[in-house]
PDB file of C-alpha atoms in Angstrom:
ATOM      1  CA  MET Y   1      92.481  56.620  52.893  1.00  0.00           C
ATOM      2  CA  MET Y   2      95.673  55.004  53.921  1.00  0.00           C
ATOM      3  CA  CYS Y   3      97.290  58.394  53.696  1.00  0.00           C
ATOM      4  CA  ARG Y   4      94.739  59.789  55.632  1.00  0.00           C
ATOM      5  CA  ARG Y   5      95.390  57.178  58.503  1.00  0.00           C
ATOM      6  CA  PHE Y   6      99.033  57.954  58.250  1.00  0.00           C
ATOM      7  CA  LEU Y   7      98.197  61.815  58.793  1.00  0.00           C
ATOM      8  CA  GLY Y   8      95.977  61.319  62.207  1.00  0.00           C
ATOM      9  CA  TYR Y   9      99.084  58.664  63.917  1.00  0.00           C
ATOM     10  CA  TRP Y  10     101.595  61.669  62.457  1.00  0.00           C
ATOM     11  CA  LEU Y  11      99.683  64.176  64.787  1.00  0.00           C
ATOM     12  CA  VAL Y  12      99.302  62.356  68.089  1.00  0.00           C
ATOM     13  CA  ASN Y  13     102.680  61.858  67.538  1.00  0.00           C
ATOM     14  CA  GLN Y  14     103.622  64.859  67.169  1.00  0.00           C
ATOM     15  CA  ASP Y  15     101.498  65.870  70.184  1.00  0.00           C
ATOM     16  CA  LEU Y  16     102.762  63.344  72.439  1.00  0.00           C
ATOM     17  CA  MET Y  17     105.443  64.485  71.710  1.00  0.00           C
ATOM     18  CA  THR Y  18     105.200  68.184  72.799  1.00  0.00           C
ATOM     19  CA  ASN Y  19     103.604  67.090  75.649  1.00  0.00           C
ATOM     20  CA  LEU Y  20     106.669  64.490  76.698  1.00  0.00           C
ATOM     21  CA  SER Y  21     109.044  67.392  75.937  1.00  0.00           C
ATOM     22  CA  ILE Y  22     106.808  69.597  78.187  1.00  0.00           C
ATOM     23  CA  SER Y  23     106.763  67.392  81.055  1.00  0.00           C
ATOM     24  CA  ILE Y  24     110.545  66.714  80.413  1.00  0.00           C
ATOM     25  CA  MET Y  25     110.909  70.173  80.474  1.00  0.00           C
ATOM     26  CA  ASN Y  26     108.616  71.469  83.756  1.00  0.00           C
ATOM     27  CA  LYS Y  27     110.465  67.692  86.080  1.00  0.00           C
ATOM     28  CA  ALA Y  28     113.749  69.178  84.707  1.00  0.00           C
ATOM     29  CA  GLU Y  29     112.834  73.218  86.320  1.00  0.00           C
ATOM     30  CA  VAL Y  30     111.258  71.455  89.556  1.00  0.00           C
ATOM     31  CA  ILE Y  31     114.525  69.424  89.840  1.00  0.00           C
ATOM     32  CA  GLY Y  32     117.478  72.471  88.920  1.00  0.00           C
ATOM     33  CA  THR Y  33     114.661  74.255  91.511  1.00  0.00           C
ATOM     34  CA  VAL Y  34     115.434  71.546  94.407  1.00  0.00           C
ATOM     35  CA  ILE Y  35     119.347  71.067  93.500  1.00  0.00           C
ATOM     36  CA  THR Y  36     119.610  75.217  94.042  1.00  0.00           C
ATOM     37  CA  ALA Y  37     117.530  75.391  97.087  1.00  0.00           C
ATOM     38  CA  VAL Y  38     119.380  72.657  98.924  1.00  0.00           C
ATOM     39  CA  HIS Y  39     122.764  74.639  97.617  1.00  0.00           C
ATOM     40  CA  ILE Y  40     121.876  77.759  99.124  1.00  0.00           C
ATOM     41  CA  SER Y  41     120.141  76.370 102.428  1.00  0.00           C
ATOM     42  CA  GLN Y  42     124.097  74.975 102.939  1.00  0.00           C
TER      43      GLN Y  42
END
């Protein structure tokens, strides 16, 4: 029982970590695009 709970917790955490990584990567991409656009416009 304890093992199943731990596994469920771990799976949820994996999901959160994946979503977090994706959102961080998306933000980095947006910031990179903005910085590039600013450099080009100057």
